[in-house]
PDB file of C-alpha atoms in Angstrom:
ATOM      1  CA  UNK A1353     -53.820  64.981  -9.702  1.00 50.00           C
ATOM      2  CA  UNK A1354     -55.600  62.602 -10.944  1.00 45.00           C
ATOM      3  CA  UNK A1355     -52.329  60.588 -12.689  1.00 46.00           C
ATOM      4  CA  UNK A1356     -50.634  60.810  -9.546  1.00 50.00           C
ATOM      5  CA  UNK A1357     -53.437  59.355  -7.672  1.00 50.00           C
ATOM      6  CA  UNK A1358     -53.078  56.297 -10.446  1.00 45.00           C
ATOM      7  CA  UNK A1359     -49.571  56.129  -9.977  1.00 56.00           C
ATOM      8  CA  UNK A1360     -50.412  55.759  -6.304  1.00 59.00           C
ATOM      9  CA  UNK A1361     -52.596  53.324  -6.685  1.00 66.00           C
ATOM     10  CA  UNK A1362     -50.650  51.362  -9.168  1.00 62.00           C
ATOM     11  CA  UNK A1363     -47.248  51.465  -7.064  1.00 58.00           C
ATOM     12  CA  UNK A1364     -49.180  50.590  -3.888  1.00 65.00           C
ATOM     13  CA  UNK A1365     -50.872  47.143  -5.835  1.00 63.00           C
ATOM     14  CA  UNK A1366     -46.947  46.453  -6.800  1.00 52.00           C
ATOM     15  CA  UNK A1367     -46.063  46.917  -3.204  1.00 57.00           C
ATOM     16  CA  UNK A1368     -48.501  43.989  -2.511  1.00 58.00           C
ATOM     17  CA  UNK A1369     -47.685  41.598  -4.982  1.00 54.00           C
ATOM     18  CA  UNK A1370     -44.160  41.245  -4.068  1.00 51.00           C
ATOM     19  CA  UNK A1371     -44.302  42.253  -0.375  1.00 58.00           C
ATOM     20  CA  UNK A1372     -44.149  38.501   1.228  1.00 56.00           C
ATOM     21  CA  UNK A1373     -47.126  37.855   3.963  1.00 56.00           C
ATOM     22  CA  UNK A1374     -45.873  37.028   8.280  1.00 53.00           C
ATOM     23  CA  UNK A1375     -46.329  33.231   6.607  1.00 58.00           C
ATOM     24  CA  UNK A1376     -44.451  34.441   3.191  1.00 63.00           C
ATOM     25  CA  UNK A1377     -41.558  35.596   5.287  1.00 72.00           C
ATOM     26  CA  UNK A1378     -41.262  31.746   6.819  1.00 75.00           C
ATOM     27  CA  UNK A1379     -41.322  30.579   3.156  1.00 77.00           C
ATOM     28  CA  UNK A1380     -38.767  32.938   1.867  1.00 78.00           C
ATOM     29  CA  UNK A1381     -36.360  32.185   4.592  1.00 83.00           C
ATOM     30  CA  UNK A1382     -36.881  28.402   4.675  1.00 84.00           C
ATOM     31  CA  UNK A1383     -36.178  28.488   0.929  1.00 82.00           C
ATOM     32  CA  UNK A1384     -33.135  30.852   1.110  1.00 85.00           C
ATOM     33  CA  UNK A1385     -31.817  28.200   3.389  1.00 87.00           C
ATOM     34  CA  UNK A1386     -32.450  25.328   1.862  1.00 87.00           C
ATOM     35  CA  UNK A1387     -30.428  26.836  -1.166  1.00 87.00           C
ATOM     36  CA  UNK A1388     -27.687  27.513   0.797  1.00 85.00           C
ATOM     37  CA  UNK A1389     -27.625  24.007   2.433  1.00 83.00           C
ATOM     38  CA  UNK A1390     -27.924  22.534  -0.758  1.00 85.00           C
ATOM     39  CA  UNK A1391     -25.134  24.758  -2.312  1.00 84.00           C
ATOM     40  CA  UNK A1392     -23.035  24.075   0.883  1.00 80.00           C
ATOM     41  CA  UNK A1393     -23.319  20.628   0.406  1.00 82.00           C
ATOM     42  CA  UNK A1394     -22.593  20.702  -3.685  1.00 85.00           C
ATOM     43  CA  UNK A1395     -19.535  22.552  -3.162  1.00 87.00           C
ATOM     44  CA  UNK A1396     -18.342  20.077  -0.147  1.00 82.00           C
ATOM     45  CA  UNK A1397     -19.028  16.764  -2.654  1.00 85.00           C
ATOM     46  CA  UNK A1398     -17.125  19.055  -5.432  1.00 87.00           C
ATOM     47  CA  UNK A1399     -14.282  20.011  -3.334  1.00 88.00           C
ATOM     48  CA  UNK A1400     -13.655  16.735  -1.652  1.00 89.00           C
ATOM     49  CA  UNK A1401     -12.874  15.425  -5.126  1.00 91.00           C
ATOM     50  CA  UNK A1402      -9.273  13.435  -5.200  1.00 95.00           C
ATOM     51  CA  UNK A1403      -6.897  14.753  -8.016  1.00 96.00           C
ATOM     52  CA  UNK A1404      -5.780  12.671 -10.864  1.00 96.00           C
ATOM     53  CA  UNK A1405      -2.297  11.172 -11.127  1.00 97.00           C
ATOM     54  CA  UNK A1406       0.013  13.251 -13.619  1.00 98.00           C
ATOM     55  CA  UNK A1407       2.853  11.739 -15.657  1.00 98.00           C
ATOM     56  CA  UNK A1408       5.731  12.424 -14.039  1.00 98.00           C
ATOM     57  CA  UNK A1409       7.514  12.407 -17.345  1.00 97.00           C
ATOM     58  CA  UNK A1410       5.454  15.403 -18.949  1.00 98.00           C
ATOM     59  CA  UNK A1411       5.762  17.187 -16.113  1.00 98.00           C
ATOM     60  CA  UNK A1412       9.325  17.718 -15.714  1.00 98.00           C
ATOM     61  CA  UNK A1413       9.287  18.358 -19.818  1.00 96.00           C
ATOM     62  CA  UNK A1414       7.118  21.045 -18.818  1.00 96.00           C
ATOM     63  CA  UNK A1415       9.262  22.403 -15.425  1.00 96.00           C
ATOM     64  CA  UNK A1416      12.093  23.046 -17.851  1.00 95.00           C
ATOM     65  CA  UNK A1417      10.324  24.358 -21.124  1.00 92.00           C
ATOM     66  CA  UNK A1418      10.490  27.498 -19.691  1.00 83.00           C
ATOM     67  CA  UNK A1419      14.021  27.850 -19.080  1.00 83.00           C
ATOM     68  CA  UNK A1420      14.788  25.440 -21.998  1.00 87.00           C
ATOM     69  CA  UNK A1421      17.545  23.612 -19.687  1.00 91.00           C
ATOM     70  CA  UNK A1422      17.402  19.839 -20.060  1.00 93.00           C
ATOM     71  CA  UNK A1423      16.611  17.316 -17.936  1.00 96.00           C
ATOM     72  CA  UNK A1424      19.389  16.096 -15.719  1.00 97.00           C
ATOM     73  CA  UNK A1425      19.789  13.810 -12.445  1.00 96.00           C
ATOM     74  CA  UNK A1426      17.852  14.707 -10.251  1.00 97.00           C
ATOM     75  CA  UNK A1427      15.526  17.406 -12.176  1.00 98.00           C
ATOM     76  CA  UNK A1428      12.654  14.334 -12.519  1.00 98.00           C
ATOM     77  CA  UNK A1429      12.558  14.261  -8.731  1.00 98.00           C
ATOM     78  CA  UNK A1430      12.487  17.664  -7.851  1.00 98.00           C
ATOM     79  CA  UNK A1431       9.940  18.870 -10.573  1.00 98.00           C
ATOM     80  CA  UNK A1432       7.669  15.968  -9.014  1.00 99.00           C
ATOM     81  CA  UNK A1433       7.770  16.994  -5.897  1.00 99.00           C
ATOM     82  CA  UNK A1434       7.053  20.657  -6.722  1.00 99.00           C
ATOM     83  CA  UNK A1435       4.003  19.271  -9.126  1.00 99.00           C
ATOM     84  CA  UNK A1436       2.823  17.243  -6.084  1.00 99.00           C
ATOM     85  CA  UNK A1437       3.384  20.322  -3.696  1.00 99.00           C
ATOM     86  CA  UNK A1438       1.404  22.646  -6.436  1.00 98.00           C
ATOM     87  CA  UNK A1439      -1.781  19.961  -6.516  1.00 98.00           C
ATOM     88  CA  UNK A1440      -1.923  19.686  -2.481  1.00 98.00           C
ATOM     89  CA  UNK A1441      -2.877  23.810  -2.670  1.00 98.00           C
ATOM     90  CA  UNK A1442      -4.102  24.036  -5.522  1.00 97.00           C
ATOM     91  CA  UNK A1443      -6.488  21.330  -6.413  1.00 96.00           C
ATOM     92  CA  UNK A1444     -10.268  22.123  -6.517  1.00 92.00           C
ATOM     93  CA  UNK A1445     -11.406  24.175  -3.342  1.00 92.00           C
ATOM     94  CA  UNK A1446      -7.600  24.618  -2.853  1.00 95.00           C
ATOM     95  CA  UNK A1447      -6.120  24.075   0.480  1.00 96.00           C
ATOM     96  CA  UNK A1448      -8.879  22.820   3.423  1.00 95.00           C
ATOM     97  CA  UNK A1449      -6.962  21.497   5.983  1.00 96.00           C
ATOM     98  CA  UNK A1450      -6.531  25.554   8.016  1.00 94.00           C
ATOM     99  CA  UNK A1451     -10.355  26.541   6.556  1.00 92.00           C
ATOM    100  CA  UNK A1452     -12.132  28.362   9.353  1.00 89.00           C
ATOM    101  CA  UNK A1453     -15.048  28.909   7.377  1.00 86.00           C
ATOM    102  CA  UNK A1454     -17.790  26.613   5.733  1.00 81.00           C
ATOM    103  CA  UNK A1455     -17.548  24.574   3.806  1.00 81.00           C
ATOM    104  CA  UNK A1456     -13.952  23.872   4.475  1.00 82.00           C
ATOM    105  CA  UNK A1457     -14.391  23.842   7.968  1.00 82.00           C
ATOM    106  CA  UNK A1458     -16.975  20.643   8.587  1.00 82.00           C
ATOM    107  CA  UNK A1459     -14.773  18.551   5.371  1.00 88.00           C
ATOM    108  CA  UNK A1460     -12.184  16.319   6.989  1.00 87.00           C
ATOM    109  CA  UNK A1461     -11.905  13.402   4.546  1.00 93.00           C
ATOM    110  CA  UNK A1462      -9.449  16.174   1.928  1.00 95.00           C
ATOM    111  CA  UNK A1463      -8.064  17.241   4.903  1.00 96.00           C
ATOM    112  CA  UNK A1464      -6.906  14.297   5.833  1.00 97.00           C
ATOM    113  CA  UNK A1465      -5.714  13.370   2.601  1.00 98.00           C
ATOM    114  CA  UNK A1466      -3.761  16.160   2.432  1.00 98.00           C
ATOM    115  CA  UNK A1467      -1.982  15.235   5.199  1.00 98.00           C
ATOM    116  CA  UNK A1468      -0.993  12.252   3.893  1.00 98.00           C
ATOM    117  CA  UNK A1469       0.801  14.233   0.987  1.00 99.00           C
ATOM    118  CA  UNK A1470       1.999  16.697   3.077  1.00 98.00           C
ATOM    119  CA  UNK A1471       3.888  14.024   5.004  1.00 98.00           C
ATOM    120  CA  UNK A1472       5.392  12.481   2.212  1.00 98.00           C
ATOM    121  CA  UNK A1473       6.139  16.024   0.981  1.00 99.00           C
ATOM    122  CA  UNK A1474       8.177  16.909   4.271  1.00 98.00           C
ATOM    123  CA  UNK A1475       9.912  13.388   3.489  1.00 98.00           C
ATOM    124  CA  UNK A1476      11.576  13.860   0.397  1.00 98.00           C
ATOM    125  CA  UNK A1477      12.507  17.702   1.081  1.00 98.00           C
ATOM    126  CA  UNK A1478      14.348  16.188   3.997  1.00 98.00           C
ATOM    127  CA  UNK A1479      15.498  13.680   1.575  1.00 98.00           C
ATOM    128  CA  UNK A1480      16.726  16.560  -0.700  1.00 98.00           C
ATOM    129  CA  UNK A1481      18.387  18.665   1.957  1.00 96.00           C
ATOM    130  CA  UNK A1482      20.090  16.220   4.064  1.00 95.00           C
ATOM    131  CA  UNK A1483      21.153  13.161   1.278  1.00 94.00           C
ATOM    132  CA  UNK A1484      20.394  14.117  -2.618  1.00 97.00           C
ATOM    133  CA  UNK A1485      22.218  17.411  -2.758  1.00 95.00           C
ATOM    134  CA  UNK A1486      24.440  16.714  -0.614  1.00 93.00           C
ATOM    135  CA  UNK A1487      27.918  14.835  -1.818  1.00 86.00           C
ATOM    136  CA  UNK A1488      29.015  13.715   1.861  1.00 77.00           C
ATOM    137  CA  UNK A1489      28.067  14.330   5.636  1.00 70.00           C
ATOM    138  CA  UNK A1490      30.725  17.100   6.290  1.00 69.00           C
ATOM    139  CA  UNK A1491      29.589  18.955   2.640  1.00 82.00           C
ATOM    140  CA  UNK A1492      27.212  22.171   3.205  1.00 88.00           C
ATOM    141  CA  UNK A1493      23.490  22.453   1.972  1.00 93.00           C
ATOM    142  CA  UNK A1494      21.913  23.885  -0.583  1.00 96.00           C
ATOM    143  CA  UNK A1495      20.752  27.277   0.278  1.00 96.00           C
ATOM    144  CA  UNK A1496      17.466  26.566  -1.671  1.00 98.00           C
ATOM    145  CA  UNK A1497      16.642  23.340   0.293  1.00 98.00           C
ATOM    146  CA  UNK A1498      17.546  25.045   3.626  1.00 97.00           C
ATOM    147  CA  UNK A1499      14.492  27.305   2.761  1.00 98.00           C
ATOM    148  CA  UNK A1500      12.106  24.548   0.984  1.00 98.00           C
ATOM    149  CA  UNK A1501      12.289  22.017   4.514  1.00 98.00           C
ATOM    150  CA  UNK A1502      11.585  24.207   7.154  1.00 98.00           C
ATOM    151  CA  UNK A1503       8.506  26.045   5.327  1.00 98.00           C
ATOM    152  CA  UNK A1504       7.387  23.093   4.409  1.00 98.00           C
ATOM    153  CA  UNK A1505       7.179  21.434   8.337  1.00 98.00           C
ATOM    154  CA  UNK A1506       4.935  24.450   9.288  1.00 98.00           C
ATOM    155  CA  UNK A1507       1.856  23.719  11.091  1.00 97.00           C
ATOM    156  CA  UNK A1508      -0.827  22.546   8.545  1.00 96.00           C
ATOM    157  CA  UNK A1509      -3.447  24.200  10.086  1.00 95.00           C
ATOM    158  CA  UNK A1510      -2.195  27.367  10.326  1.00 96.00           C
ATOM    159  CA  UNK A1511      -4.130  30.062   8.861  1.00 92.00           C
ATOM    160  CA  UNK A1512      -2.908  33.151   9.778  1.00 89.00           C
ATOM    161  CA  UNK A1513       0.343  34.627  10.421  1.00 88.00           C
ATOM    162  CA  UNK A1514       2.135  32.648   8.922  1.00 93.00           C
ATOM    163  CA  UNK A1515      -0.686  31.075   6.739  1.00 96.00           C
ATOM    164  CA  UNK A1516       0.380  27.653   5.930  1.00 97.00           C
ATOM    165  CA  UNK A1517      -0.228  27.599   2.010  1.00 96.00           C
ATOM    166  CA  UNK A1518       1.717  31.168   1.796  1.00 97.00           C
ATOM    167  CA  UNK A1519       4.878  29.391   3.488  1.00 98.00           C
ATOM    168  CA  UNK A1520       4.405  25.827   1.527  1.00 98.00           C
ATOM    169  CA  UNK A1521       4.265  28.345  -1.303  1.00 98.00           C
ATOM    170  CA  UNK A1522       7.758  30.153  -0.336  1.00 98.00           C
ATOM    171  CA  UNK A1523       9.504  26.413  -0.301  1.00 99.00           C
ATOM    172  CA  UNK A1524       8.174  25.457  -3.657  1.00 98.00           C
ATOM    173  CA  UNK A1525       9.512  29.044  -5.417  1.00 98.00           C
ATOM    174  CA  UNK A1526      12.903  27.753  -3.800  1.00 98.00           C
ATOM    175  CA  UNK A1527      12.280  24.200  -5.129  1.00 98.00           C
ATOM    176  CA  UNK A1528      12.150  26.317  -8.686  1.00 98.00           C
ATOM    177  CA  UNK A1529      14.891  27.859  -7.893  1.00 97.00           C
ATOM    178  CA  UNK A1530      17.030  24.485  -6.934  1.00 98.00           C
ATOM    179  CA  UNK A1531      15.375  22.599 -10.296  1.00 97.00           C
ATOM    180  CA  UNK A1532      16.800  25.432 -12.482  1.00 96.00           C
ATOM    181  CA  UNK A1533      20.150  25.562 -10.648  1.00 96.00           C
ATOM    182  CA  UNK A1534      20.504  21.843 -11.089  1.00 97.00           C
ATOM    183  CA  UNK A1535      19.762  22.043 -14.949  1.00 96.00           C
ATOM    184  CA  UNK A1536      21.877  24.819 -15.553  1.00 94.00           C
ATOM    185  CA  UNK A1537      24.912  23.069 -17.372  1.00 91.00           C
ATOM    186  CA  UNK A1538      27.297  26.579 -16.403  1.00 91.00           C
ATOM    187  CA  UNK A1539      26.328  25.809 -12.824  1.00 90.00           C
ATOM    188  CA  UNK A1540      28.258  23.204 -10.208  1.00 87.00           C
ATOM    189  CA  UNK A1541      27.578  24.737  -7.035  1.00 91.00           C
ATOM    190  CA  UNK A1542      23.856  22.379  -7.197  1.00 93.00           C
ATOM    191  CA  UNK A1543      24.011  19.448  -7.373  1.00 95.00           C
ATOM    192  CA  UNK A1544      21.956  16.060  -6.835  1.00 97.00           C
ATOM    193  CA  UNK A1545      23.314  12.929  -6.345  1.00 96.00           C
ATOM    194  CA  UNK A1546      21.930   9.732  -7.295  1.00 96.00           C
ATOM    195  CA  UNK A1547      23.421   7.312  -5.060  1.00 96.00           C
ATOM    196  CA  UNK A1548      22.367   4.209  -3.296  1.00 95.00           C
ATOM    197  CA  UNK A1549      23.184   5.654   0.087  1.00 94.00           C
ATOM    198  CA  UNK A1550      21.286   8.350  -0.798  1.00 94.00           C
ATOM    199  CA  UNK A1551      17.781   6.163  -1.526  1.00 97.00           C
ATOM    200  CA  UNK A1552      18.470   3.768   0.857  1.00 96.00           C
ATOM    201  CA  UNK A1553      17.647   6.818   3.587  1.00 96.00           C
ATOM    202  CA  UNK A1554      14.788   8.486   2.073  1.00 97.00           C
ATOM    203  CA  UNK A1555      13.167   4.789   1.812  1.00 98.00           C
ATOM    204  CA  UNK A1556      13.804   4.670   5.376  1.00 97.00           C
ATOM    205  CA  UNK A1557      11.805   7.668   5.996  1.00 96.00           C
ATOM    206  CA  UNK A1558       8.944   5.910   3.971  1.00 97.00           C
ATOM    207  CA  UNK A1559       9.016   2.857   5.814  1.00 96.00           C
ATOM    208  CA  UNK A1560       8.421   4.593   8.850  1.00 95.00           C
ATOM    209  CA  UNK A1561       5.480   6.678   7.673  1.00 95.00           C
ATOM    210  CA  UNK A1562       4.036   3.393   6.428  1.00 95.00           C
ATOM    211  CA  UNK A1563       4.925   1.859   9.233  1.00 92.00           C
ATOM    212  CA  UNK A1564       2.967   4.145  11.258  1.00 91.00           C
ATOM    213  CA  UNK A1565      -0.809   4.226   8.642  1.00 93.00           C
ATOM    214  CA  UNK A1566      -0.084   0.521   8.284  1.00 91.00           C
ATOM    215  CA  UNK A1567      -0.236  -0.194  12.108  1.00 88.00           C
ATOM    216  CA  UNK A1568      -3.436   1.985  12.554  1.00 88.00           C
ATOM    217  CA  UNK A1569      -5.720   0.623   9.874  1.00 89.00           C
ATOM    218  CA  UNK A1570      -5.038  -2.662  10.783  1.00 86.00           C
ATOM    219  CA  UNK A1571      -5.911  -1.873  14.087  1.00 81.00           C
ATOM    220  CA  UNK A1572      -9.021  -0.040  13.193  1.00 77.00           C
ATOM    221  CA  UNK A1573     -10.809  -3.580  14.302  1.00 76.00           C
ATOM    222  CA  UNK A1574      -8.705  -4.006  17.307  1.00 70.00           C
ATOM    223  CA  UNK A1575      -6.109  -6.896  18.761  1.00 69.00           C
ATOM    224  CA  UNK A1576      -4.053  -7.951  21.092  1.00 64.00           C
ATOM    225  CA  UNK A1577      -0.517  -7.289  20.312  1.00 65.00           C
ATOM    226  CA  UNK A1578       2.780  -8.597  22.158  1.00 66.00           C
ATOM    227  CA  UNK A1579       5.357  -5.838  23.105  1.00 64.00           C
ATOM    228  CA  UNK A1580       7.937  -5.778  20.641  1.00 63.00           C
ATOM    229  CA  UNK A1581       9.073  -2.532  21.092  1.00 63.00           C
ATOM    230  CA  UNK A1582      12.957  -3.813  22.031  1.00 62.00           C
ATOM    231  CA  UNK A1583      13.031  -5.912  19.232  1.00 56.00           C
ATOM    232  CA  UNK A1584      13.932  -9.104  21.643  1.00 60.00           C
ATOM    233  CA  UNK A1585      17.722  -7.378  22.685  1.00 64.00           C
ATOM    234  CA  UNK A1586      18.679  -8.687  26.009  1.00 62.00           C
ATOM    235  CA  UNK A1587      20.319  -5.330  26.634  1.00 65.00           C
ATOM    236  CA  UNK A1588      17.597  -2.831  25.429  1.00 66.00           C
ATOM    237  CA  UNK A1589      15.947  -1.057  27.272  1.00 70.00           C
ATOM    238  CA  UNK A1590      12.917   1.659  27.574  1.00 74.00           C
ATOM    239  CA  UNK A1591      12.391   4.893  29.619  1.00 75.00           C
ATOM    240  CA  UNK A1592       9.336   3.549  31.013  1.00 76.00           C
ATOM    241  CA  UNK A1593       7.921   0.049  31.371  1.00 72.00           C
ATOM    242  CA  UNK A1594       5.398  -0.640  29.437  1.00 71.00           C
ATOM    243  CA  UNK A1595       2.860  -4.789  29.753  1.00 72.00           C
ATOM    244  CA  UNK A1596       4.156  -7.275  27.965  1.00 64.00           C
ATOM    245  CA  UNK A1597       0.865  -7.501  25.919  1.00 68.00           C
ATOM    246  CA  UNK A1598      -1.650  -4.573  24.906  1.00 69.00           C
ATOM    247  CA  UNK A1599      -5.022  -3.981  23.096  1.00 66.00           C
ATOM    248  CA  UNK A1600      -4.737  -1.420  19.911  1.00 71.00           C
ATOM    249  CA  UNK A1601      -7.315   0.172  18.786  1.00 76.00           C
ATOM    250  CA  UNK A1602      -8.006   2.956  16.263  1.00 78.00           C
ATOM    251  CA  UNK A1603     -10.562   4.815  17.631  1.00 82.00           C
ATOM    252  CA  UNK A1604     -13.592   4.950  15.525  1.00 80.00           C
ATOM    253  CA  UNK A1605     -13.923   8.112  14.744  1.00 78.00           C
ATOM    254  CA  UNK A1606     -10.452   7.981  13.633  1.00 85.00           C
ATOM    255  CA  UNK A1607     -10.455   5.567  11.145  1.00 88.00           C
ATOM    256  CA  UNK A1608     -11.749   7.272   8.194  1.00 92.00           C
ATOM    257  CA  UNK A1609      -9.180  10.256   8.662  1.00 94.00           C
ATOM    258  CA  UNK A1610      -6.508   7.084   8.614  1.00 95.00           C
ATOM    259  CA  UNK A1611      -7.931   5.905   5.560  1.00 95.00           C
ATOM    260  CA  UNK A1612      -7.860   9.416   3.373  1.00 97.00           C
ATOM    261  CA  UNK A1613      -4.399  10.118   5.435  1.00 97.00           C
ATOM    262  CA  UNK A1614      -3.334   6.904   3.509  1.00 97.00           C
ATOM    263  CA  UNK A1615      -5.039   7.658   0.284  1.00 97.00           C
ATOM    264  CA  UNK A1616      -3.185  11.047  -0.078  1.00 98.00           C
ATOM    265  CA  UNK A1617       0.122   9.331   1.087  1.00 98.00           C
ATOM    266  CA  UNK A1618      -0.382   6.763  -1.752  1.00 98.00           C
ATOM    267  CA  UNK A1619      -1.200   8.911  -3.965  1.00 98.00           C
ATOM    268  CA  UNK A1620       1.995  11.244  -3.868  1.00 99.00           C
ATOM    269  CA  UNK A1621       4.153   8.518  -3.306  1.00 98.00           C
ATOM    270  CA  UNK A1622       3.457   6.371  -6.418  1.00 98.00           C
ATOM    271  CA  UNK A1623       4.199   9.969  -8.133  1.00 99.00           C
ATOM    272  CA  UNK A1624       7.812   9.993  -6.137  1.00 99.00           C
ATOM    273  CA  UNK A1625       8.214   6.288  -6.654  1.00 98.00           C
ATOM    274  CA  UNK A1626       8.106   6.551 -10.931  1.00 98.00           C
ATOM    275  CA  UNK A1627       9.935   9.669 -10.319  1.00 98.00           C
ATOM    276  CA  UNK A1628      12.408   8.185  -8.721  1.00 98.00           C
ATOM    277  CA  UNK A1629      12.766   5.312 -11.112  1.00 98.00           C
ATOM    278  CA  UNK A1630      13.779   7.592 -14.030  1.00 98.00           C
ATOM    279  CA  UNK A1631      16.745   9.579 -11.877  1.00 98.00           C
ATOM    280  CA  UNK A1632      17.984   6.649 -10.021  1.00 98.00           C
ATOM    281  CA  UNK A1633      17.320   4.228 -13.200  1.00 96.00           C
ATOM    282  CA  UNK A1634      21.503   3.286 -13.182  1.00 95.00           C
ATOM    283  CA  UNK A1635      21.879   2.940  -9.286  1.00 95.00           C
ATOM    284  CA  UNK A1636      18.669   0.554  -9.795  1.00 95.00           C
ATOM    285  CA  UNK A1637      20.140  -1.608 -12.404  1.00 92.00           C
ATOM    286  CA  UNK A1638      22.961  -2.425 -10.483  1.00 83.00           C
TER     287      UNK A1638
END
């Protein structure tokens, strides 16, 4: 009896010691959320971290170790853009731009910058199906690149069915597929083709997306513009009339998600540029 009454005793003094007070409740809750804040905002600084360039070089060394094929025309190219598709989902934090969840959800500086490379992405996989692989207009694609376009141009904020990263994932096992078909000496059904024709039109495609970031961060001040939109042809014309002068603006909560947009467009398109460089490295010379 009389242990039991000490164990009672003893267990009910416990029960008071870490029992929190109505005030210790406050405490405990204020500092459980503080934590969290502070954790939430840790990870957000961590995740929001840019990648590091990669040598294009090593990579596509690397690309073809496995399958010991060498490199080829075209294989520099195509192993860049899968390395470049690989560090869009799976740089630290991963993919943000479909998070619907914390801290994901409130970032939108790597979202935007994501953009930027998935833009450039889209480019050069159009690049691939429509011009690289193929040896003239009337030829038929690559089954691999008829895959790797269209998964790649769905909606980047898609999170479920289809979740973007699992279909941006399906195009980059076919970009595998097309790098080891290429390097496969036994096979001539792939092919890429390193011609000026060829360049000239994925350049165009780079133009216009520059185009396009160029004209809104210089506007992110605002100015008055004159309508050049017919280029000066006497005979063009416009579906619907538009003043002869205008005010652009980047609105200012837009400008930062132009900025990053650019920075992740820069970013994969110096890697495509040196890429580039090395396959086309004859057609350039001339």
């Amino acid at each position: 009896m009389i242990i039991d009454q000490v164990s009672a005793s003893g267990w009910q003094r416990f029960k008071e010691k870490v029992s929190p007070s109505k005030g210790g409740y406050k405490k405990l809750i204020l500092l459980v959320f503080v934590l969290v804040t502070v954790w939430v905002l840790f990870i957000g600084v961590y995740w929001s971290a840019e990648p590091e360039p990669f040598s294009v070089s090593d990579n596509v060394s690397k690309k073809l170790e496995v399958s010991g094929n060498a490199i080829v025309t075209g294989s520099t190219v195509t192993a860049t853009l899968i390395m470049v598709s690989e560090t869009m989902l799976d740089k630290s934090g991963g993919y943000l731009s479909n998070d619907v969840m914390p801290p994901g959800l409130y970032l939108d500086n790597i979202p935007n910058w994501e953009l930027g490379v998935l833009k450039q992405v889209r480019d050069l996989s159009r690049a691939l199906r429509e011009g690289f692989s193929r040896s003239q207009s009337q030829s038929t694609e690559d089954p691999d690149l008829q895959i790797a376009y269209p998964k790649f141009n769905v909606d980047s904020k898609s999170w479920l069915l289809p979740a973007a990263e699992s279909e941006y994932r399906v195009a980059i096992s076919s970009l595998y597929s097309y790098l080891s078909r290429i390097s496969d000496p036994s096979n001539a059904d792939a092919q890429f083709y390193a011609r000026a024709d060829n360049l000239a039109g994925w350049l165009l495609y780079v133009e216009l997306r520059l185009g396009s970031l160029s004209q809104n961060l210089s506007a992110s001040v605002g100015q008055q513009r004159i309508n050049t939109n017919t280029s000066g042809e006497t005979g063009a014309m416009q579906s619907t009339p538009t003043p002869s002068e205008q005010e652009v603006k980047t609105p200012w909560l837009k400008i930062d998600d132009v900025f990053y947009e650019s920075r992740g467009a820069t970013w994969a398109l110096m890697h495509f540029l040196k890429a580039v460089e090395l396959d086309f490295q004859d057609v350039l010379a001339d």
